[in-house]
Every structure is written in C-alpha cells, then in structure tokens.
Coordinates of C-alpha atoms and ligand atoms in Angstrom, one line a residue:
M1307 CA 27.9 -11.7 14.5
P1308 CA 26.4 -8.7 12.6
P1309 CA 25.2 -6.2 15.1
A1310 CA 21.2 -6.6 15.6
A1311 CA 18.8 -4.2 13.8
K1312 CA 17.7 -1.9 15.3
L1313 CA 14.3 -2.7 14.5
R1314 CA 13.2 -6.1 13.2
L1315 CA 10.0 -7.1 12.4
E1316 CA 9.6 -10.8 12.1
H1317 CA 6.5 -12.9 10.1
L1318 CA 4.5 -10.1 11.4
S1319 CA 0.7 -10.9 10.5
M1320 CA -2.8 -9.8 10.9
T1321 CA -5.7 -11.1 10.6
F1322 CA -9.0 -8.6 11.8
K1323 CA -12.3 -10.3 13.1
T1324 CA -15.0 -9.0 11.3
P1325 CA -19.0 -9.0 11.4
T1326 CA -18.8 -10.9 7.7
G1327 CA -16.0 -13.5 9.4
S1328 CA -12.3 -12.5 9.4
F1329 CA -10.0 -10.2 7.2
Q1330 CA -6.5 -11.0 6.7
A1331 CA -5.1 -7.6 6.5
L1332 CA -1.4 -8.7 6.6
A1333 CA 0.5 -11.3 5.5
P1334 CA 3.6 -12.3 7.3
V1335 CA 6.1 -9.4 7.3
T1336 CA 9.7 -9.6 7.7
L1337 CA 12.0 -6.7 7.4
S1338 CA 15.0 -5.5 9.3
I1339 CA 16.2 -1.7 9.7
P1340 CA 19.6 -0.9 10.9
T1341 CA 20.2 1.6 13.4
G1342 CA 20.0 5.4 12.0
R1343 CA 18.5 4.4 8.5
F1344 CA 15.7 6.1 7.0
V1345 CA 13.3 3.7 5.6
S1346 CA 9.9 4.2 3.4
V1347 CA 7.2 2.3 3.1
I1348 CA 4.9 2.7 0.6
G1349 CA 2.0 1.1 -0.9
P1350 CA -2.1 1.4 -1.9
S1351 CA -4.6 2.5 0.9
G1352 CA -5.5 -0.5 2.8
C1353 CA -2.3 -2.3 2.4
G1354 CA -1.8 -2.6 6.2
K1355 CA 0.9 0.4 6.7
S1356 CA -0.9 1.9 9.5
T1357 CA -1.6 -1.9 10.8
I1358 CA 2.3 -2.6 10.7
F1359 CA 2.8 1.0 12.6
N1360 CA 0.4 0.2 15.4
I1361 CA 1.9 -3.4 16.0
V1362 CA 5.4 -1.9 16.0
A1363 CA 4.0 0.8 18.6
G1364 CA 2.4 -1.7 20.8
L1365 CA -1.3 -0.6 20.5
L1366 CA -2.3 -3.7 18.2
Q1367 CA -1.1 -7.1 19.3
P1368 CA -0.2 -9.2 16.0
S1369 CA -2.2 -12.4 15.0
D1370 CA 1.5 -13.5 14.7
G1371 CA 4.9 -12.5 14.5
R1372 CA 7.0 -10.4 16.5
V1373 CA 8.9 -7.1 16.9
F1374 CA 12.1 -6.8 18.0
I1375 CA 13.8 -3.5 18.9
D1376 CA 17.9 -3.8 19.5
G1377 CA 17.4 -7.8 19.5
I1378 CA 14.8 -7.6 22.4
D1379 CA 11.2 -8.8 22.1
A1380 CA 9.4 -5.6 22.2
T1381 CA 5.8 -7.3 20.9
G1382 CA 2.7 -5.5 22.4
T1383 CA 5.5 -3.1 24.4
I1384 CA 4.0 0.8 24.4
G1385 CA 6.6 3.3 24.7
R1386 CA 9.3 1.8 22.6
V1387 CA 9.1 3.7 19.5
G1388 CA 8.1 7.6 19.2
Y1389 CA 4.8 7.8 16.7
M1390 CA 3.2 10.5 14.6
L1391 CA 0.1 10.0 12.8
Q1392 CA -1.1 12.1 9.6
K1393 CA -3.5 14.1 12.1
D1394 CA -1.3 16.2 14.2
L1395 CA -3.1 15.3 17.3
L1396 CA -1.8 18.4 19.3
L1397 CA -3.5 19.4 22.1
P1398 CA -6.0 22.4 21.2
W1399 CA -5.6 23.4 24.9
R1400 CA -2.1 23.7 25.3
T1401 CA 0.4 26.0 23.7
V1402 CA 2.7 25.0 21.2
L1403 CA 5.6 24.8 23.7
D1404 CA 3.7 22.7 26.1
N1405 CA 2.7 20.2 23.5
V1406 CA 6.0 19.6 22.3
I1407 CA 7.2 18.8 26.0
L1408 CA 4.1 16.0 26.6
G1409 CA 6.5 13.2 26.2
M1410 CA 9.2 14.6 28.5
E1411 CA 6.1 14.9 30.6
I1412 CA 4.8 11.6 30.6
Q1413 CA 8.4 10.4 31.4
R1414 CA 7.9 12.4 34.3
L1415 CA 10.7 15.4 33.6
P1416 CA 9.5 18.6 35.7
L1417 CA 7.7 21.1 33.8
R1418 CA 10.6 23.4 34.3
Q1419 CA 13.5 21.4 33.0
A1420 CA 11.4 19.9 29.9
R1421 CA 10.3 23.6 28.9
E1422 CA 14.1 24.6 28.8
R1423 CA 15.0 21.6 27.1
A1424 CA 12.4 22.4 24.3
L1425 CA 12.9 26.3 24.0
P1426 CA 15.9 26.0 22.0
L1427 CA 14.9 23.1 19.8
L1428 CA 11.7 25.2 18.9
R1429 CA 13.9 28.1 18.0
R1430 CA 16.4 25.8 16.2
Y1431 CA 13.7 24.0 14.1
G1432 CA 11.6 26.8 12.6
L1433 CA 9.2 27.4 15.4
A1434 CA 10.7 30.8 16.9
G1435 CA 7.9 33.2 17.9
F1436 CA 5.0 30.3 17.9
E1437 CA 6.2 28.8 21.4
H1438 CA 3.5 30.3 23.4
L1439 CA 0.7 30.5 20.7
Y1440 CA -1.9 27.6 20.6
P1441 CA -2.1 25.3 17.4
S1442 CA -5.4 27.0 16.3
A1443 CA -3.0 29.9 15.2
L1444 CA -0.4 27.7 13.0
S1445 CA -0.6 26.7 9.6
G1446 CA -0.4 23.2 8.5
G1447 CA 3.1 22.8 7.9
M1448 CA 3.9 24.6 11.7
R1449 CA 1.4 22.2 13.1
Q1450 CA 3.6 19.4 11.8
R1451 CA 6.9 20.7 12.7
A1452 CA 5.4 21.1 16.4
A1453 CA 4.1 17.4 16.2
L1454 CA 7.4 16.3 14.8
L1455 CA 9.7 17.8 17.5
R1456 CA 7.1 16.1 20.0
T1457 CA 7.6 12.9 18.7
L1458 CA 11.2 13.3 18.4
L1459 CA 11.9 14.7 22.2
F1460 CA 9.9 10.9 23.4
D1461 CA 13.6 10.1 23.6
T1462 CA 13.0 6.5 21.7
D1463 CA 15.8 5.8 19.1
V1464 CA 12.8 4.6 16.2
I1465 CA 10.4 7.1 14.9
L1466 CA 7.6 5.9 12.9
L1467 CA 6.1 8.7 10.6
D1468 CA 2.3 7.9 8.9
E1469 CA 2.2 10.1 6.0
P1470 CA 3.2 13.3 8.1
F1471 CA 3.0 15.4 5.2
G1472 CA 0.2 13.8 3.0
A1473 CA -2.3 16.8 3.8
L1474 CA 0.3 19.7 3.2
D1475 CA 0.4 21.8 -0.1
A1476 CA 3.2 20.5 -2.5
Q1477 CA 5.5 23.8 -1.7
T1478 CA 5.1 23.2 2.0
K1479 CA 5.6 19.3 1.8
L1480 CA 9.1 20.0 -0.1
T1481 CA 10.3 22.4 3.0
M1482 CA 9.0 20.0 5.3
Q1483 CA 11.3 17.2 3.6
E1484 CA 14.3 19.5 3.9
W1485 CA 13.7 20.0 7.4
L1486 CA 12.8 16.5 8.3
L1487 CA 16.2 15.3 6.6
Q1488 CA 17.7 18.2 8.9
L1489 CA 16.5 17.1 12.0
W1490 CA 16.9 13.3 11.0
G1491 CA 20.8 14.4 10.6
D1492 CA 20.9 16.2 14.0
F1493 CA 19.3 13.4 16.0
G1494 CA 20.4 10.3 14.3
K1495 CA 17.2 8.5 15.0
T1496 CA 16.2 5.6 12.8
V1497 CA 13.3 6.6 10.7
V1498 CA 10.2 4.6 9.5
F1499 CA 8.2 6.8 6.9
V1500 CA 5.0 6.0 5.2
T1501 CA 3.9 7.8 2.5
H1502 CA 1.7 7.8 -1.1
D1503 CA 4.4 10.0 -2.8
V1504 CA 6.9 7.9 -4.5
E1505 CA 9.3 10.9 -4.9
E1506 CA 8.9 11.6 -1.6
A1507 CA 9.9 8.2 -0.5
I1508 CA 12.8 7.8 -2.9
Y1509 CA 14.3 11.6 -2.2
L1510 CA 14.2 10.9 1.5
S1511 CA 15.2 6.9 2.3
D1512 CA 18.0 4.5 2.1
E1513 CA 16.0 2.2 1.3
M1514 CA 12.1 1.6 0.6
H1515 CA 9.7 -1.4 1.4
V1516 CA 7.0 -1.6 -1.7
M1517 CA 3.6 -3.2 -0.4
A1518 CA 0.3 -4.7 -2.1
T1519 CA -3.1 -5.4 -0.9
R1520 CA -5.2 -8.6 -0.3
P1521 CA -3.4 -9.6 2.1
G1522 CA -1.1 -6.9 3.0
R1523 CA 2.6 -7.4 2.0
I1524 CA 6.1 -6.3 1.0
V1525 CA 6.5 -7.0 -2.9
E1526 CA 9.9 -5.7 -3.2
T1527 CA 12.7 -3.7 -1.1
I1528 CA 14.5 -1.3 -3.2
P1529 CA 17.7 0.1 -2.3
I1530 CA 18.2 4.2 -2.8
A1531 CA 21.9 4.6 -2.9
I1532 CA 21.7 8.2 -4.1
Q1533 CA 24.9 10.2 -2.1
R1534 CA 23.6 12.4 0.5
P1535 CA 23.4 15.3 1.3
R1536 CA 20.9 15.3 -1.9
H1537 CA 19.5 18.2 -3.5
R1538 CA 16.3 18.5 -5.3
S1539 CA 18.2 17.9 -8.9
V1540 CA 18.4 14.4 -8.0
T1541 CA 15.1 13.9 -9.1
L1542 CA 16.3 14.6 -12.4
T1543 CA 18.8 11.9 -12.8
R1544 CA 18.6 8.8 -14.5
E1545 CA 19.4 7.1 -10.9
F1546 CA 16.4 8.8 -9.6
I1547 CA 14.0 8.1 -12.5
D1548 CA 14.9 4.4 -13.0
I1549 CA 13.9 3.7 -9.3
K1550 CA 10.8 6.0 -9.7
E1551 CA 9.9 3.6 -13.0
R1552 CA 10.3 0.6 -10.6
C1553 CA 8.3 1.6 -8.2
M1554 CA 5.6 2.8 -10.1
Q1555 CA 5.6 -0.4 -12.0
L1556 CA 4.8 -2.3 -8.6
L1557 CA 2.3 0.0 -7.3
T1558 CA 0.5 0.2 -10.6
A1559 CA 0.6 -3.9 -10.7
A1560 CA -0.8 -3.9 -6.8
H1561 CA -3.5 -1.3 -8.0
N1562 CA -4.6 -3.4 -10.4
A1563 CA -4.8 -6.7 -9.0
A1564 CA -7.2 -4.7 -6.3
L1565 CA -9.3 -3.9 -8.7
D1566 CA -9.3 -7.3 -10.3
E1567 CA -10.3 -9.0 -6.7
A1568 CA -13.2 -6.3 -6.5
A1569 CA -14.5 -6.8 -10.0
Ligands
ADP1785 P1 -3.1 1.9 5.2 O1 -2.2 2.4 6.2 O2 -2.1 0.8 4.2 O3 -4.0 2.7 4.3 P2 -4.6 0.1 7.2 O4 -3.3 -0.8 7.9 O5 -5.0 1.1 7.5 O6 -4.2 0.4 5.9 O7 -5.2 -1.3 6.9 C1 -5.2 -2.5 6.4 C2 -6.8 -3.0 6.0 O8 -6.9 -3.8 7.4 C3 -7.8 -2.3 5.5 O9 -8.2 -2.9 4.6 C4 -8.6 -1.9 6.4 O10 -9.9 -1.9 6.5 C5 -8.4 -3.1 7.7 N1 -8.3 -3.1 9.1 C6 -7.8 -2.2 10.1 N2 -8.0 -1.7 11.2 C7 -8.7 -2.8 11.4 C8 -9.8 -3.3 12.1 N3 -9.6 -2.6 13.3 N4 -11.0 -3.8 11.9 C9 -11.0 -4.7 10.6 N5 -10.4 -4.4 9.6 C10 -9.3 -3.4 9.8
MG1786 MG1 -2.5 3.9 6.8

C-alpha cells in the first residue's frame, strides 16, 4: 500500500448561508499532498482559496467532506497545521522575539526555553538585530519573516501560507521567495501556498492546483518537475514558459467565465 498522504482533502465542499439564500463557495475539492512537498494553489479572487485553508485549519466546518492529516481524520480540529495569513497579525505590544515564540508558549513551553530556542533561528534567518524591536519598527518583508518563523515554530508538519508576499514590493518578494525556499529546505515541512502570482507559484512549487470560481473548484493540477535548487534563470526556460502559458490560459478562462456570469 502506498504511504498515506501528509494532507488529504476529500470531497470538501462549502455552502455559506447568506441573507439572500445560500451560496456555494466550494464544489467538492479532492487533493492529496505527499510529505515534504511544496504545493501552490492559484486562482481568481473569490474562488475559495482562503475557505479551503480555513477548513484545513479547523476554523470552519465544511458543508461536506473530510480533511485527513497522516491518514487521520482532522476535520474541524484546530492546531494540526500552521497557518499564516497575508496580514501578518504580529502582536504590536510584543517584541519580535516574543511574537515568534507565541506557538511554543501556547504549547506551554517555559518562556525561557522558548526564547532560547527561537533566538538562534531569528539570527540564522535574517532577523539578527531585530529580536528586541517591536513589529511597528520593521519593514513589510521583515514582518513577514517574523510571522513565518512564528508559524514554523508551531511545530506542525503542515503549514498553510495564504498570500504571504502579496503586499510586498517586487524586489522584496523575490528575496522572500529565496528565503522561504531555504527555510523549507531546512525544516522539511509540507507547504501549501496560496498566491495570485503565477511566476511565484511555478518558481516555488513541486505542483500547482489551478482553481476557478462559481463554484470554487480545482480545474487542473500541473506538476512542476523543474530541478532544484532553482535559480531565477529557470523563468526563462521553455519548460517554465510552457507551464506559465498553460496556467494563464486556465486563469483567463476562469476570469472570463466569472465575468460572463456577472453580466
Ligand atoms: P479567495 O481566498 O479565493 O479569494 P474566499 O475563500 O475568501 O476566496 O471566498 C470564496 C467565496 O466565498 C467568495 O465569494 C466569498 O465572498 C465567499 N465567502 C467567504 N466567506 C464567507 C462567509 N462567511 N459567508 C458568506 N460568503 C463567504
Ligand atoms: Mg483569500
């Protein structure tokens, strides 16, 4: 028997009750992610990406379907995955160090031990000199580093990143992508990454799931077999451009379908 997927979504669907009736945000979505993969989910705004994440994180009960982690039903269970939103949600009254240890604190690790564990990581991952500053003193990229480290230190095997670099300028975003790949290589986590940015998704991922709206669903899964470690120049290769073109076709079709429906 093949090993169980690290994360498996089985026929997940979501219908929201609204004042005007019910709204199907998610048609049944099924996908399996093996241990240690970097997988992206890409699709137009409103196709249900954050809804999927909220369900996987146990914050939202699906209308139907199940979430399995290591083959065990984790539907509606909080705390099984690390989850980071685009808005970093760092606590303004805590220093960077004390923000980063939040997960360990929740898991009741003594404060001193938690700080001792976090300090070398802050230094190793580009936050040396920022440990004792408050988030308001940090740039957007630095805040995202802190938020991501905090998510990693929740000690879960799976992390969900919802457009973590969406608000950053282009150059910072590229730096953060390299930084994230380094962390992923070091920590060996299974990552599910939501983005609007096609190049970002291809550059980072082993596989991408392209979604469409109304109802939100996966229309195609594209494997990305580009060898690692990757260098920026892969974005100029035939292989990369072919994947990008296919992805753009799907996203344009999804976008046009949404416009037709709205008309
Ligand atoms: P995405 O993250 O892909 O932009 P979301 O998952 O946030 O999309 O939302 C998917 C759809 O579900 C959107 O049309 C959104 O308006 C709707 N939606 C999300 N949450 C709720 C809710 N609590 N009640 C009603 N509709 C919702
Ligand atoms: Mg979203």
